[in-house]
Amino acid sequence: MTEIVKIKELQKKFGKFQALSDVTFTVGAGEVVGFIGPNGAGKSTTIRALLGIIKRDAGKAEIFGRDVWKDSLEIHKRISYVPGDVALWGSLTGGEIIDLFMKLHGGGDKQKRDYLIKRFELDPKKKAKGYSKGNRQKVGLIAALSVDSDLYIFDEPTSGLDPLMEAVFQEEVERIKETGKSILLSSHILSEVERLADRVVIIRQGEIVESGTLDELRHLTRSAVTLATEDDVSGMESVEGVHDFIQKDNQATFSADNKYINDILMEATKLGVKKFEAVPPTLEDLFMRHYEG
Ligand SMILES: Nc1ncnc2c1ncn2[C@@H]1O[C@H](COP(=O)(O)OP(=O)(O)OP(=O)(O)O)[C@@H](O)[C@H]1O
Ligand SMILES: [Mg+2]
């Protein structure tokens, strides 16, 4: 797979504070990567370094195979970026600002722009200083989605959007994804990441602590199992991969290492399975594990 974004051992200090100590990950062509982690973990700092807004201290950072600091002008022609706090020129209208953004990007698709203004229910004739937080965010999103980029970088793009508009954003991202574009999406809305991302990268205190597809990450964790059997279920407690075993009559609940789930089910069938339910962890469960350290 062609690597669109390639970051290796990226480091950044602010004064004495080491904001990024070891950030390594890639975004492949046509891939949506969810970038998640607690407040202050270094997501926005990583993204700012990628955009050439701040200069990294060490490590490698490339987009389209070019250095993000030295070749930022060239790179910017092919990327769209939306931060979580879109800043606008107060005296211009939303529509004027969208057109300006599009012009700066070398044009864009006016039909797409009009379609998106409708989709996001934005009044483009209002002056930006009169916009609510959510409406400012919409202006940034409409501008970013109206131009044809090869890489879209979103840093908490839906902050301030209501659930209906958040759903619109997700649908539009899925459209972009279908056209084979690459997306780096940082978000605290884990259902959004779960829906959109092919791969998830988790950052904590300036370091990548885990990355992989959701299935891969799930494989490392446990599912919540409910099991009812004909014969005495108590023997299941000692089966490898079974944890937190609680029994009530012939029904038990426990957490199970996903890599042992097949073995556990085989053992259970010896007792005559009446009910077997295994619920895999959500991204939220996985995330909490890392948040709590
Ligand atoms: N310009 C700066 N000067 C000093 N410290 C900074 C600067 N920018 C970021 N930091 C610090 O670097 C760390 C990482 O911040 P960053 O904004 O990247 O976190 P984040 O993962 O985006 O968090 P959030 O989820 O809250 O957006 C924080 O401790 C922050 O205070
Ligand atoms: Mg941030």
PDB file of C-alpha atoms and ligand atoms in Angstrom, residues 14-15 17-20 37-46 48 54 155-156 186 188 203 291, ligand 1:
ATOM      1  CA  PHE A  14       7.561  23.029  24.198  1.00  0.00           C
ATOM      2  CA  GLY A  15      10.231  24.543  26.452  1.00  0.00           C
ATOM      3  CA  PHE A  17       7.815  19.903  28.232  1.00  0.00           C
ATOM      4  CA  GLN A  18       8.066  16.883  25.971  1.00  0.00           C
ATOM      5  CA  ALA A  19       4.712  17.007  24.166  1.00  0.00           C
ATOM      6  CA  LEU A  20       5.602  14.259  21.667  1.00  0.00           C
ATOM      7  CA  GLY A  37      -6.282   9.642  22.881  1.00  0.00           C
ATOM      8  CA  PRO A  38      -7.013  11.605  26.051  1.00  0.00           C
ATOM      9  CA  ASN A  39      -6.910  15.394  26.336  1.00  0.00           C
ATOM     10  CA  GLY A  40      -3.364  16.676  26.076  1.00  0.00           C
ATOM     11  CA  ALA A  41      -2.028  13.419  24.620  1.00  0.00           C
ATOM     12  CA  GLY A  42      -0.540  15.149  21.577  1.00  0.00           C
ATOM     13  CA  LYS A  43      -3.062  14.676  18.758  1.00  0.00           C
ATOM     14  CA  SER A  44      -3.287  18.328  17.728  1.00  0.00           C
ATOM     15  CA  THR A  45       0.460  18.777  18.167  1.00  0.00           C
ATOM     16  CA  THR A  46       1.092  15.846  15.822  1.00  0.00           C
ATOM     17  CA  ARG A  48       0.190  20.782  13.564  1.00  0.00           C
ATOM     18  CA  ILE A  54       5.069  23.922  14.084  1.00  0.00           C
ATOM     19  CA  ASP A 155      -8.982  17.455  14.177  1.00  0.00           C
ATOM     20  CA  GLU A 156     -12.230  17.072  16.141  1.00  0.00           C
ATOM     21  CA  SER A 186      -8.883  12.821  15.288  1.00  0.00           C
ATOM     22  CA  HIS A 188     -13.394  12.094  20.841  1.00  0.00           C
ATOM     23  CA  ILE A 203      -1.773   8.131  21.554  1.00  0.00           C
ATOM     24  CA  TYR A 291      -7.212   6.152  29.381  1.00  0.00           C
TER      25      TYR A 291
HETATM   26  N1  LIG B   1       2.184  25.920  21.966  1.00  0.00           N
HETATM   27  C1  LIG B   1       2.300  25.169  23.060  1.00  0.00           C
HETATM   28  N2  LIG B   1       3.066  25.554  24.099  1.00  0.00           N
HETATM   29  C2  LIG B   1       3.201  24.789  25.193  1.00  0.00           C
HETATM   30  N3  LIG B   1       2.591  23.609  25.376  1.00  0.00           N
HETATM   31  C3  LIG B   1       1.806  23.167  24.396  1.00  0.00           C
HETATM   32  C4  LIG B   1       1.610  23.919  23.187  1.00  0.00           C
HETATM   33  N4  LIG B   1       0.774  23.223  22.392  1.00  0.00           N
HETATM   34  C5  LIG B   1       0.459  22.095  23.070  1.00  0.00           C
HETATM   35  N5  LIG B   1       1.080  22.058  24.273  1.00  0.00           N
HETATM   36  C6  LIG B   1       0.987  20.965  25.248  1.00  0.00           C
HETATM   37  O1  LIG B   1       1.270  19.751  24.588  1.00  0.00           O
HETATM   38  C7  LIG B   1       0.433  18.694  25.054  1.00  0.00           C
HETATM   39  C8  LIG B   1      -0.318  18.092  23.897  1.00  0.00           C
HETATM   40  O2  LIG B   1      -1.316  19.004  23.456  1.00  0.00           O
HETATM   41  P1  LIG B   1      -2.293  18.692  22.240  1.00  0.00           P
HETATM   42  O3  LIG B   1      -3.034  19.933  21.982  1.00  0.00           O
HETATM   43  O4  LIG B   1      -1.514  18.113  21.144  1.00  0.00           O
HETATM   44  O5  LIG B   1      -3.243  17.585  22.868  1.00  0.00           O
HETATM   45  P2  LIG B   1      -4.501  16.861  22.209  1.00  0.00           P
HETATM   46  O6  LIG B   1      -4.194  15.411  22.195  1.00  0.00           O
HETATM   47  O7  LIG B   1      -4.848  17.507  20.937  1.00  0.00           O
HETATM   48  O8  LIG B   1      -5.620  17.122  23.312  1.00  0.00           O
HETATM   49  P3  LIG B   1      -7.203  17.445  23.158  1.00  0.00           P
HETATM   50  O9  LIG B   1      -7.882  16.110  23.103  1.00  0.00           O
HETATM   51  O10 LIG B   1      -7.535  18.149  24.413  1.00  0.00           O
HETATM   52  O11 LIG B   1      -7.400  18.275  21.936  1.00  0.00           O
HETATM   53  C9  LIG B   1      -0.466  19.328  26.103  1.00  0.00           C
HETATM   54  O12 LIG B   1       0.067  19.068  27.378  1.00  0.00           O
HETATM   55  C10 LIG B   1      -0.407  20.805  25.801  1.00  0.00           C
HETATM   56  O13 LIG B   1      -0.600  21.574  26.961  1.00  0.00           O
END
